Amino acid sequence: YTLSLHDALRSVNYNLRAELNLAKKARYIMYLAVFRFLYDFLFLNLQIRRNYYETFITKTTQFSKFFEEINAKKKDLHGASNNINYKMTMIQDKRNRINQSVAAKKQTIQKRKAEIADLELQLNNQNDEVNQVLEDKNATLDEVLEEVLKLEERELAVALGPDVTKAERAVLELLAMVLEKDEMVAEFAVEQHGVFFQDAQELYAILSDRRSYEYDDACFRRLKDFITKSQPSDYQKPPAFQTLYSYLSALYRKLNVRNTMSQQFAQIAEIKASIDSNNFSINYSEHYIKEKEIELQVLDEKIKRVKSRDNKLSKKIEVAEISHMRTQHIFDSEIGRAHV
């Protein structure tokens, strides 16, 4: 009884016991042992390779998921970093625009101050010219008031007497308007205004006070009509009326400076308006600069916060990049081993 090779292999596959008569045949026993060894070896090798590939597939799946998570995290981190860079760019751009506007305002302030200095020089020149004329007019008034102090009581009493002429009455009526500073006053009341004529010092004091008063247009027109229509020769005597007429004439010439020097006064008003306008521009610019400096401080604080976030995010990106490189290296190594 002989066992064919096919039957022997079937006996090996099913791990059947060999026939007793084959044990006597050394050659067949050796072949059987070799076939069993080869089968066990191949089976073990296949088992190992199957386990290895199953483990490799599992690890590959895990690494793939981990790799995708790292890539997604990298993408999110880089997107957040781009947003931070965009915010930083916008903040820096806004900061630069504010600095430019502040610099422009500072230049405006310097320019306005230079203009004010030039205008003030022009104003001083105009004021000096006007003041020189006013000083001359005031000097004339001072001379007249000195003459008032020289008047005696009897000379002052003449002005209050009943024998005054029409021209002298007109002087008294105009003087009453000056004393009352009211254009509607058209009569010299002895009871009311005569008290100033009792003493030269008293009359000097009230006339000195009225010389500095700014009369309205109605009073000035009445004073002008009187001076331009009257004749100085009508008031040569007595001394009281001569002095009073001289006072009214000098007062008119002082007040008339605004008409004779109207161009200078107009220029003075224009220069003052320009100075006020420049001062307003300076004040506005300074207020604007203060507001923008506060805004710059807020932006600086925001930049610090954004930089702090960017530093923290950079560290996270660095960690993610390292994890990505390590995972990629491991992944490539495992694939290389699998191909080997």
Short mmCIF file of N, CA and C in Angstrom, two decimals, residues 104-267:
data_model
loop_
_atom_site.label_atom_id
_atom_site.label_comp_id
_atom_site.label_asym_id
_atom_site.label_seq_id
_atom_site.Cartn_x
_atom_site.Cartn_y
_atom_site.Cartn_z
N ALA A 104 -0.14 117.18 10.27
CA ALA A 104 -0.70 118.27 9.46
C ALA A 104 -1.28 119.36 10.37
N LYS A 105 -1.95 118.94 11.46
CA LYS A 105 -2.50 119.92 12.39
C LYS A 105 -1.39 120.71 13.09
N LYS A 106 -0.31 120.03 13.42
CA LYS A 106 0.82 120.74 14.05
C LYS A 106 1.42 121.75 13.09
N GLN A 107 1.53 121.38 11.81
CA GLN A 107 2.01 122.34 10.82
C GLN A 107 1.04 123.52 10.70
N THR A 108 -0.28 123.20 10.77
CA THR A 108 -1.28 124.27 10.71
C THR A 108 -1.12 125.22 11.89
N ILE A 109 -0.87 124.65 13.07
CA ILE A 109 -0.69 125.50 14.26
C ILE A 109 0.52 126.41 14.09
N GLN A 110 1.62 125.84 13.61
CA GLN A 110 2.82 126.66 13.39
C GLN A 110 2.56 127.76 12.36
N LYS A 111 1.84 127.38 11.31
CA LYS A 111 1.53 128.37 10.27
C LYS A 111 0.63 129.47 10.82
N ARG A 112 -0.40 129.07 11.59
CA ARG A 112 -1.32 130.06 12.17
C ARG A 112 -0.60 130.97 13.16
N LYS A 113 0.29 130.41 13.93
CA LYS A 113 1.03 131.23 14.89
C LYS A 113 1.92 132.24 14.17
N ALA A 114 2.53 131.79 13.06
CA ALA A 114 3.34 132.73 12.27
C ALA A 114 2.47 133.84 11.69
N GLU A 115 1.27 133.46 11.22
CA GLU A 115 0.35 134.47 10.69
C GLU A 115 -0.09 135.44 11.79
N ILE A 116 -0.36 134.90 12.99
CA ILE A 116 -0.77 135.75 14.10
C ILE A 116 0.35 136.74 14.46
N ALA A 117 1.59 136.24 14.48
CA ALA A 117 2.71 137.14 14.78
C ALA A 117 2.78 138.27 13.76
N ASP A 118 2.60 137.93 12.48
CA ASP A 118 2.63 138.96 11.43
C ASP A 118 1.45 139.92 11.58
N LEU A 119 0.26 139.37 11.88
CA LEU A 119 -0.93 140.21 12.05
C LEU A 119 -0.80 141.11 13.27
N GLU A 120 -0.24 140.57 14.34
CA GLU A 120 -0.07 141.39 15.54
C GLU A 120 0.90 142.54 15.28
N LEU A 121 1.90 142.28 14.46
CA LEU A 121 2.82 143.37 14.09
C LEU A 121 2.08 144.44 13.29
N GLN A 122 1.25 144.01 12.33
CA GLN A 122 0.44 144.97 11.58
C GLN A 122 -0.53 145.71 12.49
N LEU A 123 -1.13 144.99 13.43
CA LEU A 123 -2.08 145.60 14.35
C LEU A 123 -1.39 146.65 15.22
N ASN A 124 -0.20 146.31 15.70
CA ASN A 124 0.54 147.27 16.53
C ASN A 124 0.87 148.54 15.73
N ASN A 125 1.23 148.35 14.46
CA ASN A 125 1.54 149.52 13.62
C ASN A 125 0.30 150.39 13.43
N GLN A 126 -0.83 149.75 13.16
CA GLN A 126 -2.07 150.50 12.97
C GLN A 126 -2.49 151.19 14.28
N ASN A 127 -2.38 150.45 15.39
CA ASN A 127 -2.74 151.04 16.68
C ASN A 127 -1.82 152.19 17.04
N ASP A 128 -0.54 152.03 16.72
CA ASP A 128 0.40 153.13 17.01
C ASP A 128 0.02 154.39 16.23
N GLU A 129 -0.38 154.17 14.98
CA GLU A 129 -0.76 155.32 14.16
C GLU A 129 -2.01 155.99 14.73
N VAL A 130 -3.01 155.17 15.09
CA VAL A 130 -4.24 155.72 15.65
C VAL A 130 -3.97 156.36 17.02
N ASN A 131 -3.19 155.66 17.84
CA ASN A 131 -2.90 156.18 19.18
C ASN A 131 -2.14 157.50 19.12
N GLN A 132 -1.27 157.63 18.11
CA GLN A 132 -0.55 158.89 17.98
C GLN A 132 -1.50 160.06 17.72
N VAL A 133 -2.48 159.79 16.84
CA VAL A 133 -3.47 160.83 16.56
C VAL A 133 -4.31 161.11 17.80
N LEU A 134 -4.72 160.04 18.49
CA LEU A 134 -5.53 160.23 19.70
C LEU A 134 -4.75 160.95 20.79
N GLU A 135 -3.47 160.68 20.85
CA GLU A 135 -2.64 161.38 21.85
C GLU A 135 -2.61 162.88 21.56
N ASP A 136 -2.54 163.20 20.27
CA ASP A 136 -2.56 164.61 19.92
C ASP A 136 -3.90 165.24 20.32
N LYS A 137 -5.00 164.51 20.04
CA LYS A 137 -6.32 165.04 20.40
C LYS A 137 -6.48 165.15 21.92
N ASN A 138 -5.96 164.15 22.62
CA ASN A 138 -6.04 164.19 24.08
C ASN A 138 -5.16 165.30 24.66
N ALA A 139 -4.06 165.54 23.98
CA ALA A 139 -3.20 166.65 24.45
C ALA A 139 -3.94 167.98 24.34
N THR A 140 -4.69 168.14 23.25
CA THR A 140 -5.49 169.35 23.10
C THR A 140 -6.55 169.44 24.19
N LEU A 141 -7.20 168.30 24.49
CA LEU A 141 -8.19 168.28 25.57
C LEU A 141 -7.54 168.59 26.92
N ASP A 142 -6.35 168.08 27.12
CA ASP A 142 -5.65 168.38 28.38
C ASP A 142 -5.41 169.89 28.52
N GLU A 143 -5.04 170.51 27.43
CA GLU A 143 -4.80 171.96 27.49
C GLU A 143 -6.10 172.71 27.82
N VAL A 144 -7.21 172.24 27.19
CA VAL A 144 -8.50 172.90 27.46
C VAL A 144 -8.90 172.70 28.91
N LEU A 145 -8.71 171.48 29.42
CA LEU A 145 -9.08 171.22 30.81
C LEU A 145 -8.21 172.01 31.79
N GLU A 146 -6.98 172.26 31.40
CA GLU A 146 -6.14 173.14 32.23
C GLU A 146 -6.73 174.55 32.29
N GLU A 147 -7.30 174.98 31.17
CA GLU A 147 -7.95 176.29 31.16
C GLU A 147 -9.20 176.28 32.03
N VAL A 148 -9.88 175.12 32.10
CA VAL A 148 -11.07 175.01 32.96
C VAL A 148 -10.68 175.23 34.42
N LEU A 149 -9.56 174.67 34.83
CA LEU A 149 -9.12 174.83 36.21
C LEU A 149 -8.79 176.29 36.55
N LYS A 150 -8.49 177.07 35.53
CA LYS A 150 -8.14 178.48 35.77
C LYS A 150 -9.37 179.38 35.91
N LEU A 151 -10.52 178.85 35.57
CA LEU A 151 -11.74 179.67 35.65
C LEU A 151 -12.07 179.99 37.10
N GLU A 152 -12.46 181.24 37.32
CA GLU A 152 -12.84 181.67 38.65
C GLU A 152 -14.35 181.50 38.84
N GLU A 153 -14.78 181.63 40.08
CA GLU A 153 -16.19 181.42 40.40
C GLU A 153 -17.09 182.43 39.68
N ARG A 154 -16.66 183.70 39.63
CA ARG A 154 -17.49 184.71 38.98
C ARG A 154 -17.60 184.45 37.48
N GLU A 155 -16.54 183.87 36.88
CA GLU A 155 -16.57 183.55 35.45
C GLU A 155 -17.51 182.38 35.20
N LEU A 156 -17.52 181.43 36.14
CA LEU A 156 -18.45 180.30 36.03
C LEU A 156 -19.88 180.75 36.27
N ALA A 157 -20.05 181.74 37.14
CA ALA A 157 -21.40 182.21 37.45
C ALA A 157 -22.04 182.88 36.26
N VAL A 158 -21.21 183.45 35.38
CA VAL A 158 -21.76 184.10 34.18
C VAL A 158 -22.52 183.10 33.33
N ALA A 159 -21.99 181.87 33.27
CA ALA A 159 -22.63 180.85 32.45
C ALA A 159 -24.01 180.49 32.96
N LEU A 160 -24.25 180.72 34.25
CA LEU A 160 -25.54 180.39 34.84
C LEU A 160 -26.48 181.58 34.90
N GLY A 161 -25.97 182.73 34.45
CA GLY A 161 -26.78 183.94 34.53
C GLY A 161 -27.86 183.99 33.47
N PRO A 162 -28.81 184.94 33.62
CA PRO A 162 -29.94 185.05 32.67
C PRO A 162 -29.58 185.78 31.38
N ASP A 163 -28.40 186.39 31.35
CA ASP A 163 -28.07 187.23 30.21
C ASP A 163 -27.24 186.50 29.15
N VAL A 164 -27.38 185.19 29.03
CA VAL A 164 -26.61 184.44 28.03
C VAL A 164 -27.24 184.63 26.67
N THR A 165 -26.40 184.67 25.63
CA THR A 165 -26.89 184.84 24.27
C THR A 165 -27.40 183.50 23.73
N LYS A 166 -28.00 183.57 22.54
CA LYS A 166 -28.52 182.36 21.89
C LYS A 166 -27.40 181.38 21.60
N ALA A 167 -26.26 181.88 21.11
CA ALA A 167 -25.12 181.01 20.82
C ALA A 167 -24.60 180.38 22.09
N GLU A 168 -24.55 181.18 23.18
CA GLU A 168 -24.07 180.63 24.44
C GLU A 168 -25.06 179.61 25.01
N ARG A 169 -26.36 179.85 24.80
CA ARG A 169 -27.37 178.89 25.23
C ARG A 169 -27.19 177.56 24.47
N ALA A 170 -26.85 177.66 23.20
CA ALA A 170 -26.62 176.44 22.41
C ALA A 170 -25.45 175.64 22.97
N VAL A 171 -24.39 176.34 23.43
CA VAL A 171 -23.25 175.65 24.05
C VAL A 171 -23.69 174.92 25.31
N LEU A 172 -24.48 175.59 26.14
CA LEU A 172 -24.94 174.97 27.39
C LEU A 172 -25.83 173.76 27.11
N GLU A 173 -26.71 173.88 26.11
CA GLU A 173 -27.60 172.76 25.78
C GLU A 173 -26.80 171.56 25.28
N LEU A 174 -25.79 171.83 24.46
CA LEU A 174 -24.95 170.74 23.97
C LEU A 174 -24.12 170.14 25.10
N LEU A 175 -23.68 171.01 26.02
CA LEU A 175 -22.92 170.51 27.17
C LEU A 175 -23.80 169.63 28.05
N ALA A 176 -25.08 170.00 28.17
CA ALA A 176 -26.00 169.16 28.94
C ALA A 176 -26.11 167.77 28.33
N MET A 177 -26.16 167.70 27.00
CA MET A 177 -26.19 166.38 26.34
C MET A 177 -24.94 165.58 26.65
N VAL A 178 -23.78 166.26 26.66
CA VAL A 178 -22.52 165.58 26.94
C VAL A 178 -22.50 165.08 28.38
N LEU A 179 -23.00 165.94 29.30
CA LEU A 179 -23.01 165.54 30.71
C LEU A 179 -23.93 164.35 30.95
N GLU A 180 -25.08 164.35 30.29
CA GLU A 180 -26.06 163.26 30.49
C GLU A 180 -25.78 162.07 29.57
N LYS A 181 -24.94 162.25 28.56
CA LYS A 181 -24.61 161.19 27.59
C LYS A 181 -25.87 160.68 26.90
N ASP A 182 -26.77 161.62 26.63
CA ASP A 182 -28.05 161.25 26.04
C ASP A 182 -28.42 162.30 24.99
N GLU A 183 -28.63 161.88 23.75
CA GLU A 183 -28.95 162.79 22.65
C GLU A 183 -30.29 163.46 22.83
N MET A 184 -31.18 162.88 23.65
CA MET A 184 -32.52 163.42 23.85
C MET A 184 -32.50 164.63 24.79
N VAL A 185 -31.45 164.84 25.54
CA VAL A 185 -31.36 165.98 26.45
C VAL A 185 -31.12 167.23 25.61
N ALA A 186 -32.06 168.14 25.59
CA ALA A 186 -31.96 169.33 24.74
C ALA A 186 -32.00 170.63 25.53
N GLU A 187 -31.97 170.55 26.86
CA GLU A 187 -32.07 171.76 27.67
C GLU A 187 -31.08 171.70 28.82
N PHE A 188 -30.46 172.82 29.07
CA PHE A 188 -29.53 172.94 30.19
C PHE A 188 -30.33 173.38 31.41
N ALA A 189 -30.46 172.50 32.39
CA ALA A 189 -31.23 172.79 33.60
C ALA A 189 -30.27 173.30 34.66
N VAL A 190 -30.49 174.53 35.09
CA VAL A 190 -29.59 175.13 36.08
C VAL A 190 -29.61 174.35 37.38
N GLU A 191 -30.83 173.92 37.79
CA GLU A 191 -30.93 173.18 39.05
C GLU A 191 -30.17 171.86 38.99
N GLN A 192 -30.19 171.23 37.82
CA GLN A 192 -29.56 169.90 37.68
C GLN A 192 -28.09 170.00 37.27
N HIS A 193 -27.80 170.83 36.28
CA HIS A 193 -26.45 170.89 35.74
C HIS A 193 -25.62 172.02 36.32
N GLY A 194 -26.27 172.96 36.99
CA GLY A 194 -25.55 174.11 37.53
C GLY A 194 -24.61 173.74 38.66
N VAL A 195 -24.85 172.58 39.30
CA VAL A 195 -23.98 172.18 40.42
C VAL A 195 -22.54 172.00 39.98
N PHE A 196 -22.34 171.66 38.68
CA PHE A 196 -20.97 171.46 38.19
C PHE A 196 -20.24 172.78 37.96
N PHE A 197 -20.97 173.90 37.99
CA PHE A 197 -20.36 175.20 37.72
C PHE A 197 -20.08 175.98 39.02
N GLN A 198 -20.34 175.37 40.15
CA GLN A 198 -20.09 176.05 41.40
C GLN A 198 -18.60 176.13 41.72
N ASP A 199 -17.83 175.18 41.16
CA ASP A 199 -16.40 175.15 41.44
C ASP A 199 -15.68 174.64 40.19
N ALA A 200 -14.55 175.24 39.87
CA ALA A 200 -13.78 174.84 38.68
C ALA A 200 -13.30 173.40 38.78
N GLN A 201 -12.97 172.98 39.99
CA GLN A 201 -12.50 171.61 40.19
C GLN A 201 -13.62 170.61 39.88
N GLU A 202 -14.83 170.96 40.29
CA GLU A 202 -15.98 170.09 40.02
C GLU A 202 -16.25 169.98 38.53
N LEU A 203 -16.18 171.08 37.82
CA LEU A 203 -16.39 171.09 36.38
C LEU A 203 -15.27 170.33 35.67
N TYR A 204 -14.06 170.50 36.17
CA TYR A 204 -12.91 169.78 35.58
C TYR A 204 -13.09 168.26 35.72
N ALA A 205 -13.55 167.83 36.87
CA ALA A 205 -13.71 166.38 37.12
C ALA A 205 -14.76 165.78 36.20
N ILE A 206 -15.91 166.45 36.03
CA ILE A 206 -16.96 165.87 35.19
C ILE A 206 -16.58 165.91 33.72
N LEU A 207 -15.91 166.96 33.27
CA LEU A 207 -15.49 167.03 31.87
C LEU A 207 -14.37 166.02 31.58
N SER A 208 -13.49 165.78 32.54
CA SER A 208 -12.44 164.76 32.38
C SER A 208 -13.04 163.37 32.23
N ASP A 209 -14.12 163.13 32.99
CA ASP A 209 -14.80 161.83 32.89
C ASP A 209 -15.48 161.66 31.53
N ARG A 210 -16.16 162.72 31.05
CA ARG A 210 -16.92 162.61 29.80
C ARG A 210 -16.02 162.55 28.56
N ARG A 211 -14.79 162.97 28.67
CA ARG A 211 -13.90 162.93 27.51
C ARG A 211 -13.58 161.49 27.08
N SER A 212 -13.70 160.55 28.02
CA SER A 212 -13.36 159.14 27.74
C SER A 212 -14.57 158.32 27.33
N TYR A 213 -15.75 158.93 27.33
CA TYR A 213 -16.98 158.19 27.03
C TYR A 213 -17.14 158.01 25.52
N GLU A 214 -17.62 156.83 25.14
CA GLU A 214 -17.90 156.55 23.73
C GLU A 214 -19.36 156.89 23.45
N TYR A 215 -19.58 158.02 22.83
CA TYR A 215 -20.94 158.48 22.55
C TYR A 215 -21.51 157.75 21.33
N ASP A 216 -22.85 157.62 21.33
CA ASP A 216 -23.48 156.94 20.20
C ASP A 216 -23.53 157.86 18.99
N ASP A 217 -24.00 157.30 17.87
CA ASP A 217 -24.00 158.07 16.61
C ASP A 217 -24.89 159.30 16.68
N ALA A 218 -26.02 159.22 17.41
CA ALA A 218 -26.94 160.36 17.50
C ALA A 218 -26.27 161.53 18.22
N CYS A 219 -25.59 161.24 19.32
CA CYS A 219 -24.88 162.29 20.05
C CYS A 219 -23.76 162.88 19.20
N PHE A 220 -23.06 162.01 18.48
CA PHE A 220 -21.95 162.51 17.65
C PHE A 220 -22.48 163.40 16.53
N ARG A 221 -23.60 163.01 15.90
CA ARG A 221 -24.15 163.83 14.83
C ARG A 221 -24.57 165.20 15.34
N ARG A 222 -25.17 165.23 16.53
CA ARG A 222 -25.58 166.52 17.10
C ARG A 222 -24.36 167.39 17.41
N LEU A 223 -23.32 166.75 17.95
CA LEU A 223 -22.09 167.50 18.24
C LEU A 223 -21.43 167.98 16.95
N LYS A 224 -21.45 167.15 15.94
CA LYS A 224 -20.86 167.52 14.66
C LYS A 224 -21.62 168.70 14.02
N ASP A 225 -22.95 168.62 14.06
CA ASP A 225 -23.75 169.71 13.48
C ASP A 225 -23.44 171.05 14.16
N PHE A 226 -23.28 170.99 15.47
CA PHE A 226 -23.02 172.23 16.20
C PHE A 226 -21.64 172.79 15.84
N ILE A 227 -20.61 171.96 15.83
CA ILE A 227 -19.24 172.44 15.58
C ILE A 227 -19.10 172.94 14.15
N THR A 228 -19.67 172.21 13.21
CA THR A 228 -19.49 172.59 11.80
C THR A 228 -20.30 173.83 11.43
N LYS A 229 -21.38 174.10 12.14
CA LYS A 229 -22.24 175.23 11.80
C LYS A 229 -21.95 176.48 12.65
N SER A 230 -21.25 176.31 13.76
CA SER A 230 -20.98 177.46 14.63
C SER A 230 -19.70 178.17 14.21
N GLN A 231 -19.58 179.39 14.72
CA GLN A 231 -18.41 180.21 14.45
C GLN A 231 -17.62 180.40 15.75
N PRO A 232 -16.33 180.08 15.75
CA PRO A 232 -15.54 180.25 16.97
C PRO A 232 -15.51 181.70 17.47
N SER A 233 -15.67 182.65 16.55
CA SER A 233 -15.64 184.06 16.95
C SER A 233 -16.80 184.44 17.85
N ASP A 234 -17.88 183.65 17.83
CA ASP A 234 -19.03 183.93 18.69
C ASP A 234 -18.76 183.61 20.15
N TYR A 235 -17.63 182.97 20.44
CA TYR A 235 -17.37 182.50 21.80
C TYR A 235 -16.01 183.01 22.30
N GLN A 236 -15.61 184.16 21.86
CA GLN A 236 -14.37 184.73 22.33
C GLN A 236 -14.50 185.24 23.77
N LYS A 237 -15.68 185.70 24.13
CA LYS A 237 -15.97 186.17 25.48
C LYS A 237 -17.38 185.71 25.85
N PRO A 238 -17.61 185.54 27.11
CA PRO A 238 -16.70 185.56 28.25
C PRO A 238 -15.81 184.32 28.28
N PRO A 239 -14.80 184.26 29.18
CA PRO A 239 -13.84 183.14 29.21
C PRO A 239 -14.48 181.78 29.42
N ALA A 240 -15.54 181.70 30.23
CA ALA A 240 -16.18 180.40 30.51
C ALA A 240 -16.71 179.78 29.22
N PHE A 241 -17.41 180.56 28.39
CA PHE A 241 -17.96 180.02 27.15
C PHE A 241 -16.86 179.74 26.12
N GLN A 242 -15.83 180.55 26.13
CA GLN A 242 -14.70 180.29 25.25
C GLN A 242 -14.06 178.95 25.57
N THR A 243 -13.90 178.69 26.89
CA THR A 243 -13.30 177.41 27.32
C THR A 243 -14.24 176.24 27.03
N LEU A 244 -15.54 176.42 27.30
CA LEU A 244 -16.50 175.34 27.04
C LEU A 244 -16.59 175.03 25.54
N TYR A 245 -16.57 176.07 24.71
CA TYR A 245 -16.60 175.83 23.26
C TYR A 245 -15.34 175.11 22.81
N SER A 246 -14.21 175.51 23.36
CA SER A 246 -12.94 174.84 23.02
C SER A 246 -13.00 173.36 23.43
N TYR A 247 -13.61 173.07 24.59
CA TYR A 247 -13.74 171.69 25.06
C TYR A 247 -14.60 170.87 24.10
N LEU A 248 -15.77 171.42 23.72
CA LEU A 248 -16.66 170.70 22.80
C LEU A 248 -16.01 170.50 21.45
N SER A 249 -15.25 171.50 20.98
CA SER A 249 -14.57 171.39 19.70
C SER A 249 -13.49 170.31 19.76
N ALA A 250 -12.70 170.30 20.85
CA ALA A 250 -11.66 169.28 21.01
C ALA A 250 -12.26 167.89 21.16
N LEU A 251 -13.40 167.80 21.89
CA LEU A 251 -14.07 166.51 22.05
C LEU A 251 -14.57 165.99 20.71
N TYR A 252 -15.14 166.89 19.91
CA TYR A 252 -15.61 166.49 18.57
C TYR A 252 -14.46 165.96 17.72
N ARG A 253 -13.31 166.68 17.74
CA ARG A 253 -12.18 166.25 16.91
C ARG A 253 -11.62 164.89 17.38
N LYS A 254 -11.70 164.65 18.67
CA LYS A 254 -11.27 163.34 19.17
C LYS A 254 -12.23 162.24 18.70
N LEU A 255 -13.54 162.50 18.84
CA LEU A 255 -14.52 161.51 18.41
C LEU A 255 -14.52 161.33 16.90
N ASN A 256 -14.17 162.39 16.19
CA ASN A 256 -14.18 162.34 14.72
C ASN A 256 -13.01 161.56 14.15
N VAL A 257 -12.08 161.14 15.03
CA VAL A 257 -10.94 160.35 14.57
C VAL A 257 -11.42 159.07 13.89
N ARG A 258 -12.53 158.51 14.36
CA ARG A 258 -13.06 157.28 13.76
C ARG A 258 -13.50 157.51 12.32
N ASN A 259 -13.86 158.73 12.00
CA ASN A 259 -14.24 159.04 10.62
C ASN A 259 -13.03 159.40 9.78
N THR A 260 -12.17 160.22 10.35
CA THR A 260 -10.98 160.64 9.58
C THR A 260 -10.01 159.49 9.37
N MET A 261 -10.04 158.52 10.30
CA MET A 261 -9.14 157.36 10.18
C MET A 261 -9.97 156.08 10.05
N SER A 262 -11.06 156.18 9.31
CA SER A 262 -11.95 155.02 9.16
C SER A 262 -11.24 153.84 8.49
N GLN A 263 -10.35 154.14 7.55
CA GLN A 263 -9.63 153.05 6.88
C GLN A 263 -8.75 152.29 7.87
N GLN A 264 -8.07 153.04 8.75
CA GLN A 264 -7.22 152.38 9.74
C GLN A 264 -8.06 151.54 10.71
N PHE A 265 -9.22 152.10 11.13
CA PHE A 265 -10.07 151.35 12.05
C PHE A 265 -10.64 150.10 11.37
N ALA A 266 -10.95 150.22 10.08
CA ALA A 266 -11.45 149.05 9.34
C ALA A 266 -10.37 147.99 9.25
N GLN A 267 -9.14 148.42 8.98
CA GLN A 267 -8.03 147.48 8.92
C GLN A 267 -7.78 146.84 10.29
#
